[in-house]
């Protein structure tokens, strides 16, 4: 049987600025099963993630640049269509890094089986996937979060941020959530029950605003955005506060070299800890994350929303819209 795979490829590197749809192309190629690559998978859900932006430049990063004209990678959930590997059979649901395409062939070692689950499959790209694990590992392994503390979260209406907010609320923390639209503010306040949510785009003086909403200062800041927001948060940390550097989306598309932090004196005087982490260093740290997250989801203690675009042709738009904040919760493409 001839297999035709349709995929997203990067046409040119994008050293600065926001990507445009014209920077991508939808291509197709013919695939054939062989002795090594002996499993055919049809994707059903594709994850769209900010880290992909870093792979669209030629700069050195923690993952190599995407190859121009070739399939972009990314996380995906799909079902096995045909298998000559005795470990996999038709109908098996699998997780892979063969996203940004509608179907593919690979070997068994490239796939992770998803066992019977009553959860929607795309949950394995959201709260039970990389973004949920990022929230969990960031808070517990790096943030040393403690019951009752005050925690500030940026990009709180997104996939990582909304999970961070809910884990912290479940621990009895006081949660202050920053996000970029009134719709996201409503969701955070009314459904996720954070203590304070605000639209950072409507705030003139962020340092003053943070002082107003939390005069005693924050124990922990979960930083998804970097830049000016990070600088403002440093001013409002408590002594011995911790800042977890998870992302820097406000600087990902900068057209000039981002300015450095001007208030390092506060880091010294307040004896702050600033710590970066990458979830890719925690690929084997599945427990207790998976058990806790499954329990929380089934008990209704972690809720999630998804923004879904349909068909592989719309994946570039989904990615650009993610960078522009058009997603509420996890950005996904349904194939
Ligand atoms: P999100 O679902 O949070 O989507 C990205 C969001 O970033 C947008 O919705 C937008 O929301 C916000 N944003 C875009 N531009 C700006 C800006 N200039 N200033 C402030 N906010 C902006 O993505 P994820 O949940 O997948 O990821 C969240 C962060 O975590 C990202 O920075 C990502 O790179 C990082 N990350 C880090 C990992 C690690 O291993 N350290 C692993 C996974 C993710 P808004 O409407 O609020 O502006």
Tab-separated table of C-alpha atoms and ligand atoms in Angstrom:
chain	number	residue	atom	x	y	z
A	1	UNK	CA	0.000	0.000	0.000
A	2	UNK	CA	1.336	3.457	-0.845
A	3	UNK	CA	1.447	5.789	2.133
A	4	UNK	CA	1.404	9.525	1.505
A	5	UNK	CA	2.409	11.697	4.443
A	6	UNK	CA	1.494	15.380	4.504
A	7	UNK	CA	3.712	17.487	6.732
A	8	UNK	CA	4.704	21.003	7.803
A	9	UNK	CA	8.188	22.151	6.806
A	10	UNK	CA	10.052	25.335	7.590
A	11	UNK	CA	10.964	27.189	4.367
A	12	UNK	CA	13.595	29.504	5.863
A	13	UNK	CA	15.065	30.261	9.261
A	14	UNK	CA	13.464	33.124	11.202
A	15	UNK	CA	16.254	34.750	13.228
A	16	UNK	CA	14.062	37.500	14.728
A	17	UNK	CA	10.446	38.654	14.801
A	18	UNK	CA	7.170	36.812	14.646
A	19	UNK	CA	6.928	33.934	12.161
A	20	UNK	CA	4.519	34.387	9.222
A	21	UNK	CA	2.476	31.699	7.512
A	22	UNK	CA	4.682	32.192	4.478
A	23	UNK	CA	7.694	30.906	6.462
A	24	UNK	CA	6.121	27.421	6.365
A	25	UNK	CA	4.979	25.083	3.622
A	26	UNK	CA	2.806	21.997	3.535
A	27	UNK	CA	4.583	19.241	1.655
A	28	UNK	CA	3.960	15.571	1.075
A	29	UNK	CA	6.082	12.500	0.513
A	30	UNK	CA	5.568	8.831	-0.196
A	31	UNK	CA	6.570	6.387	2.519
A	32	UNK	CA	7.063	2.639	2.567
A	33	UNK	CA	7.377	0.233	5.446
A	34	UNK	CA	10.710	-1.572	5.537
A	35	UNK	CA	12.432	-3.986	7.911
A	36	UNK	CA	13.422	-1.301	10.405
A	37	UNK	CA	10.647	1.250	10.053
A	38	UNK	CA	7.848	-1.264	10.162
A	39	UNK	CA	4.957	0.544	11.872
A	40	UNK	CA	2.509	2.927	10.205
A	41	UNK	CA	0.805	5.482	12.488
A	42	UNK	CA	-2.011	7.909	11.717
A	43	UNK	CA	-1.833	10.995	13.922
A	44	UNK	CA	-5.003	12.225	15.565
A	45	UNK	CA	-3.676	15.075	17.748
A	46	UNK	CA	-0.630	17.300	17.329
A	47	UNK	CA	0.854	19.465	20.042
A	48	UNK	CA	1.735	23.087	19.251
A	49	UNK	CA	4.378	24.453	21.633
A	50	UNK	CA	6.335	27.698	22.119
A	51	UNK	CA	9.712	25.874	22.319
A	52	UNK	CA	9.377	25.154	18.586
A	53	UNK	CA	10.160	28.840	17.964
A	54	UNK	CA	13.724	28.323	19.239
A	55	UNK	CA	14.235	25.596	16.624
A	56	UNK	CA	13.335	28.029	13.829
A	57	UNK	CA	16.637	29.880	14.151
A	58	UNK	CA	20.131	28.618	13.480
A	59	UNK	CA	21.278	29.712	16.946
A	60	UNK	CA	22.614	27.073	19.305
A	61	UNK	CA	19.905	25.881	21.659
A	62	UNK	CA	18.994	22.819	23.685
A	63	UNK	CA	17.582	21.167	20.567
A	64	UNK	CA	18.996	21.482	17.027
A	65	UNK	CA	17.315	23.740	14.441
A	66	UNK	CA	14.566	22.175	12.304
A	67	UNK	CA	15.894	21.038	8.922
A	68	UNK	CA	14.594	23.308	6.151
A	69	UNK	CA	12.152	21.568	3.832
A	70	UNK	CA	11.905	18.495	6.081
A	71	UNK	CA	9.217	17.419	8.540
A	72	UNK	CA	9.103	19.569	11.669
A	73	UNK	CA	8.987	17.501	14.835
A	74	UNK	CA	6.726	17.748	17.855
A	75	UNK	CA	4.649	15.641	20.180
A	76	UNK	CA	1.671	13.757	18.775
A	77	UNK	CA	-0.890	11.101	19.617
A	78	UNK	CA	-1.969	8.658	16.957
A	79	UNK	CA	-3.175	5.135	16.234
A	80	UNK	CA	-1.296	2.250	14.670
A	81	UNK	CA	-2.636	1.402	11.203
A	82	UNK	CA	-0.268	-1.414	10.315
A	83	UNK	CA	2.558	-3.083	12.209
A	84	UNK	CA	5.152	-5.716	11.463
A	85	UNK	CA	6.484	-5.346	15.028
A	86	UNK	CA	5.030	-7.944	17.386
A	87	UNK	CA	4.931	-5.370	20.223
A	88	UNK	CA	2.396	-3.169	18.386
A	89	UNK	CA	-0.890	-4.038	16.747
A	90	UNK	CA	-3.453	-2.207	14.632
A	91	UNK	CA	-5.512	0.161	16.792
A	92	UNK	CA	-2.872	0.723	19.488
A	93	UNK	CA	-2.831	4.343	20.653
A	94	UNK	CA	0.687	5.748	20.694
A	95	UNK	CA	2.587	8.864	21.724
A	96	UNK	CA	5.508	10.012	19.549
A	97	UNK	CA	7.701	12.928	18.577
A	98	UNK	CA	6.450	12.647	14.955
A	99	UNK	CA	4.070	15.586	15.102
A	100	UNK	CA	3.495	18.291	12.486
A	101	UNK	CA	2.447	15.611	9.959
A	102	UNK	CA	-0.691	13.598	9.384
A	103	UNK	CA	0.880	10.140	9.342
A	104	UNK	CA	4.281	8.473	9.444
A	105	UNK	CA	6.212	5.234	9.592
A	106	UNK	CA	8.720	4.445	12.331
A	107	UNK	CA	10.181	1.702	14.494
A	108	UNK	CA	8.811	0.432	17.806
A	109	UNK	CA	11.455	2.242	19.859
A	110	UNK	CA	10.074	5.589	18.609
A	111	UNK	CA	6.670	4.988	20.169
A	112	UNK	CA	5.188	4.907	23.641
A	113	UNK	CA	1.931	3.005	24.026
A	114	UNK	CA	-0.929	4.706	25.824
A	115	UNK	CA	-2.720	2.129	27.883
A	116	UNK	CA	-6.477	1.987	28.299
A	117	UNK	CA	-7.637	5.331	29.524
A	118	UNK	CA	-11.047	6.894	29.920
A	119	UNK	CA	-9.550	10.341	29.357
A	120	UNK	CA	-9.690	12.119	25.993
A	121	UNK	CA	-6.525	11.213	24.064
A	122	UNK	CA	-5.343	14.794	23.767
A	123	UNK	CA	-5.023	14.946	27.577
A	124	UNK	CA	-1.684	13.184	26.987
A	125	UNK	CA	-0.425	16.299	25.215
A	126	UNK	CA	-1.783	18.637	27.918
A	127	UNK	CA	-2.109	18.036	31.662
A	128	UNK	CA	-0.902	14.419	31.433
A	129	UNK	CA	1.722	15.332	28.862
A	130	UNK	CA	4.724	17.601	28.601
A	131	UNK	CA	3.031	20.820	29.705
A	132	UNK	CA	1.423	19.234	32.785
A	133	UNK	CA	4.725	17.640	33.717
A	134	UNK	CA	6.471	20.994	33.288
A	135	UNK	CA	4.065	22.593	35.761
A	136	UNK	CA	4.467	19.736	38.238
A	137	UNK	CA	8.259	19.387	38.049
A	138	UNK	CA	8.737	23.160	38.062
A	139	UNK	CA	6.680	23.594	41.215
A	140	UNK	CA	7.804	20.580	43.231
A	141	UNK	CA	11.329	19.670	42.063
A	142	UNK	CA	12.592	23.198	41.432
A	143	UNK	CA	10.217	25.596	43.180
A	144	UNK	CA	9.949	23.674	46.446
A	145	UNK	CA	6.402	24.970	46.734
A	146	UNK	CA	4.937	24.835	50.240
A	147	UNK	CA	1.351	24.889	51.445
A	148	UNK	CA	-0.047	28.382	52.032
A	149	UNK	CA	2.597	30.340	50.110
A	150	UNK	CA	1.924	33.272	47.746
A	151	UNK	CA	2.677	32.428	44.145
A	152	UNK	CA	2.713	34.636	41.078
A	153	UNK	CA	2.203	32.956	37.679
A	154	UNK	CA	2.647	34.580	34.250
A	155	UNK	CA	1.026	33.292	31.051
A	156	UNK	CA	-1.468	31.802	33.478
A	157	UNK	CA	-4.189	31.249	30.853
A	158	UNK	CA	-1.951	28.908	28.853
A	159	UNK	CA	-1.316	25.201	29.195
A	160	UNK	CA	1.605	25.242	31.669
A	161	UNK	CA	0.395	28.332	33.544
A	162	UNK	CA	-3.179	27.144	34.127
A	163	UNK	CA	-1.864	23.836	35.485
A	164	UNK	CA	0.588	25.645	37.781
A	165	UNK	CA	-2.266	27.796	39.137
A	166	UNK	CA	-4.446	24.776	39.917
A	167	UNK	CA	-1.724	22.658	41.535
A	168	UNK	CA	-0.842	25.631	43.726
A	169	UNK	CA	-4.505	26.237	44.643
A	170	UNK	CA	-4.906	22.539	45.522
A	171	UNK	CA	-1.967	22.969	47.901
A	172	UNK	CA	-3.718	25.843	49.623
A	173	UNK	CA	-1.462	28.519	48.157
A	174	UNK	CA	-2.599	32.032	47.327
A	175	UNK	CA	-2.392	32.338	43.543
A	176	UNK	CA	-1.904	35.572	41.558
A	177	UNK	CA	-2.365	34.993	37.833
A	178	UNK	CA	-1.298	37.235	34.951
A	179	UNK	CA	-2.688	36.707	31.472
A	180	UNK	CA	-3.321	38.597	28.227
A	181	UNK	CA	-7.090	38.709	27.727
A	182	UNK	CA	-10.251	39.351	29.712
A	183	UNK	CA	-11.668	35.987	28.615
A	184	UNK	CA	-8.634	34.259	30.175
A	185	UNK	CA	-9.006	36.391	33.322
A	186	UNK	CA	-12.641	35.233	33.641
A	187	UNK	CA	-11.693	31.570	33.262
A	188	UNK	CA	-8.899	31.835	35.836
A	189	UNK	CA	-11.107	33.642	38.350
A	190	UNK	CA	-14.437	31.934	37.880
A	191	UNK	CA	-13.527	28.347	36.951
A	192	UNK	CA	-10.033	27.823	38.300
A	193	UNK	CA	-10.670	29.916	41.419
A	194	UNK	CA	-7.331	31.719	41.541
A	195	UNK	CA	-7.262	34.439	44.172
A	196	UNK	CA	-6.381	37.303	41.825
A	197	UNK	CA	-6.240	37.340	38.010
A	198	UNK	CA	-5.407	40.355	35.857
A	199	UNK	CA	-4.864	41.266	32.215
A	200	UNK	CA	-1.245	42.467	32.044
A	201	UNK	CA	-1.992	44.318	28.795
A	202	UNK	CA	-4.224	46.720	30.742
A	203	UNK	CA	-1.726	47.487	33.525
A	204	UNK	CA	0.298	50.722	33.255
A	205	UNK	CA	2.734	50.160	36.096
A	206	UNK	CA	3.204	46.469	36.818
A	207	UNK	CA	5.391	46.919	39.924
A	208	UNK	CA	2.751	49.121	41.556
A	209	UNK	CA	0.002	46.741	40.518
A	210	UNK	CA	1.814	43.753	42.042
A	211	UNK	CA	2.309	45.767	45.223
A	212	UNK	CA	-1.383	46.618	45.329
A	213	UNK	CA	-2.625	43.037	44.890
A	214	UNK	CA	-0.044	41.399	47.190
A	215	UNK	CA	1.510	43.979	49.550
A	216	UNK	CA	3.431	41.333	51.528
A	217	UNK	CA	5.238	40.099	48.373
A	218	UNK	CA	5.540	36.689	46.691
A	219	UNK	CA	7.236	33.539	47.973
A	220	UNK	CA	7.447	32.057	44.487
A	221	UNK	CA	7.253	33.428	40.965
A	222	UNK	CA	6.669	30.871	38.172
A	223	UNK	CA	8.065	32.768	35.191
A	224	UNK	CA	6.781	31.811	31.737
A	225	UNK	CA	7.545	35.112	30.015
A	226	UNK	CA	10.857	36.721	31.132
A	227	UNK	CA	11.695	40.313	30.171
A	228	UNK	CA	10.034	43.283	31.878
A	229	UNK	CA	7.594	41.074	33.778
A	230	UNK	CA	10.455	39.196	35.407
A	231	UNK	CA	12.126	42.457	36.355
A	232	UNK	CA	8.893	43.725	37.939
A	233	UNK	CA	8.396	40.485	39.853
A	234	UNK	CA	11.920	40.681	41.309
A	235	UNK	CA	10.959	44.027	42.900
A	236	UNK	CA	8.007	42.353	44.624
A	237	UNK	CA	9.533	39.108	45.960
A	238	UNK	CA	9.795	38.385	49.678
A	239	UNK	CA	13.185	37.823	51.263
A	240	UNK	CA	14.475	34.337	50.328
A	241	UNK	CA	11.845	34.107	47.543
A	242	UNK	CA	12.318	31.700	44.630
A	243	UNK	CA	11.899	32.441	40.942
A	244	UNK	CA	11.507	29.507	38.586
A	245	UNK	CA	12.499	30.367	35.027
A	246	UNK	CA	10.311	28.149	32.867
A	247	UNK	CA	9.989	30.227	29.674
A	248	UNK	CA	10.771	33.565	28.068
A	249	UNK	CA	8.004	33.936	25.537
A	250	UNK	CA	8.001	37.754	25.720
A	251	UNK	CA	11.509	37.707	24.251
A	252	UNK	CA	11.263	34.823	21.794
A	253	UNK	CA	10.372	37.038	18.844
A	254	UNK	CA	12.464	40.085	19.785
A	255	UNK	CA	13.919	42.041	16.919
A	256	UNK	CA	16.752	43.420	19.081
A	257	UNK	CA	18.952	41.951	21.784
A	258	UNK	CA	16.781	41.870	24.937
A	259	UNK	CA	17.898	44.228	27.716
A	260	UNK	CA	19.351	42.658	30.844
A	261	UNK	CA	17.759	42.788	34.298
A	262	UNK	CA	18.407	46.187	35.867
A	263	UNK	CA	17.530	45.214	39.435
A	264	UNK	CA	20.007	42.485	40.326
A	265	UNK	CA	20.677	44.406	43.552
A	266	UNK	CA	17.267	43.166	44.753
A	267	UNK	CA	18.326	39.581	44.100
A	268	UNK	CA	21.259	40.127	46.429
A	269	UNK	CA	19.527	42.132	49.134
A	270	UNK	CA	16.499	39.800	49.272
A	271	UNK	CA	18.696	36.678	48.930
A	272	UNK	CA	16.531	35.408	46.048
A	273	UNK	CA	17.044	32.115	44.243
A	274	UNK	CA	16.521	32.240	40.467
A	275	UNK	CA	16.520	28.812	38.856
A	276	UNK	CA	15.958	27.706	35.266
A	277	UNK	CA	14.916	24.205	34.276
A	278	UNK	CA	14.109	22.213	31.160
A	279	UNK	CA	11.560	19.434	31.171
A	280	UNK	CA	13.719	17.522	28.681
A	281	UNK	CA	16.027	16.706	31.633
A	282	UNK	CA	13.100	14.993	33.348
A	283	UNK	CA	11.894	12.605	30.639
A	284	UNK	CA	12.100	9.661	33.035
A	285	UNK	CA	10.587	11.443	36.040
A	286	UNK	CA	7.101	10.134	35.330
A	287	UNK	CA	6.204	9.314	38.911
A	288	UNK	CA	4.674	10.599	41.095
A	289	UNK	CA	3.574	13.101	38.412
A	290	UNK	CA	1.386	10.678	36.411
A	291	UNK	CA	-0.399	9.172	39.411
A	292	UNK	CA	-1.020	12.548	41.059
A	293	UNK	CA	-2.220	14.143	37.827
A	294	UNK	CA	-4.567	11.258	36.947
A	295	UNK	CA	-6.085	11.453	40.440
A	296	UNK	CA	-6.445	15.223	40.323
A	297	UNK	CA	-8.110	15.107	36.887
A	298	UNK	CA	-10.554	12.386	37.956
A	299	UNK	CA	-11.392	14.273	41.170
A	300	UNK	CA	-11.986	17.490	39.186
A	301	UNK	CA	-9.029	19.191	40.893
A	302	UNK	CA	-7.302	19.882	37.586
A	303	UNK	CA	-9.483	21.252	34.812
A	304	UNK	CA	-8.283	22.055	31.327
A	305	UNK	CA	-9.329	23.855	28.206
A	306	UNK	CA	-8.084	23.389	24.674
A	307	UNK	CA	-7.903	25.591	21.614
A	308	UNK	CA	-8.241	23.305	18.605
A	309	UNK	CA	-7.409	23.954	14.950
A	310	UNK	CA	-8.324	21.271	12.430
A	311	UNK	CA	-6.136	19.668	9.729
A	312	UNK	CA	-2.405	19.714	9.190
A	313	UNK	CA	-2.736	22.680	6.772
A	314	UNK	CA	-3.716	24.873	9.744
A	315	UNK	CA	-0.759	23.909	11.943
A	316	UNK	CA	1.375	26.967	10.950
A	317	UNK	CA	-1.532	29.280	11.796
A	318	UNK	CA	-2.030	27.490	15.124
A	319	UNK	CA	1.629	28.050	15.961
A	320	UNK	CA	1.561	31.752	15.033
A	321	UNK	CA	-1.687	32.249	16.950
A	322	UNK	CA	-0.142	30.567	20.000
A	323	UNK	CA	2.656	33.129	19.973
A	324	UNK	CA	0.012	35.858	19.688
A	325	UNK	CA	-1.898	34.600	22.719
A	326	UNK	CA	-4.991	33.400	20.839
A	327	UNK	CA	-5.055	30.121	22.786
A	328	UNK	CA	-7.034	29.501	25.940
A	329	UNK	CA	-5.360	26.496	27.559
A	330	UNK	CA	-3.489	24.013	25.375
A	331	UNK	CA	-3.036	24.732	21.644
A	332	UNK	CA	-3.685	21.608	19.557
A	333	UNK	CA	-4.188	20.568	15.966
A	334	UNK	CA	-6.709	17.821	15.315
A	335	UNK	CA	-5.979	15.720	12.264
B	1	LIG	P1	0.975	28.844	26.520
B	1	LIG	O1	-0.219	27.959	26.410
B	1	LIG	O2	1.177	29.606	27.777
B	1	LIG	O3	0.965	29.781	25.250
B	1	LIG	C1	1.835	30.822	25.093
B	1	LIG	C2	1.248	32.104	25.698
B	1	LIG	O4	2.289	33.064	25.880
B	1	LIG	C3	0.251	32.828	24.831
B	1	LIG	O5	-1.026	32.269	24.906
B	1	LIG	C4	0.306	34.253	25.393
B	1	LIG	O6	-0.688	34.379	26.422
B	1	LIG	C5	1.684	34.321	26.061
B	1	LIG	N1	2.500	35.370	25.450
B	1	LIG	C6	2.825	35.512	24.150
B	1	LIG	N2	3.589	36.620	23.980
B	1	LIG	C7	3.735	37.189	25.216
B	1	LIG	C8	4.393	38.343	25.698
B	1	LIG	N3	5.066	39.166	24.882
B	1	LIG	N4	4.321	38.611	27.016
B	1	LIG	C9	3.642	37.812	27.862
B	1	LIG	N5	2.987	36.694	27.454
B	1	LIG	C10	3.045	36.387	26.146
B	1	LIG	O7	2.284	27.962	26.249
B	1	LIG	P2	2.803	26.772	27.138
B	1	LIG	O8	1.909	26.591	28.283
B	1	LIG	O9	3.062	25.625	26.260
B	1	LIG	O10	4.215	27.321	27.630
B	1	LIG	C11	4.271	28.369	28.582
B	1	LIG	C12	5.729	28.779	28.783
B	1	LIG	O11	6.438	27.663	29.312
B	1	LIG	C13	6.433	29.169	27.495
B	1	LIG	O12	7.313	30.228	27.756
B	1	LIG	C14	7.209	27.930	27.141
B	1	LIG	O13	8.327	28.206	26.348
B	1	LIG	C15	7.569	27.412	28.511
B	1	LIG	N6	7.860	25.994	28.587
B	1	LIG	C16	9.024	25.629	29.197
B	1	LIG	C17	9.347	24.323	29.364
B	1	LIG	C18	10.619	23.972	30.069
B	1	LIG	O14	11.050	22.836	29.957
B	1	LIG	N7	11.230	24.901	30.792
B	1	LIG	C19	8.476	23.248	28.835
B	1	LIG	C20	7.229	23.741	28.277
B	1	LIG	C21	6.948	25.078	28.140
B	1	LIG	P3	-1.223	35.799	26.949
B	1	LIG	O15	-2.608	35.898	26.435
B	1	LIG	O16	-1.163	35.631	28.429
B	1	LIG	O17	-0.327	36.879	26.426
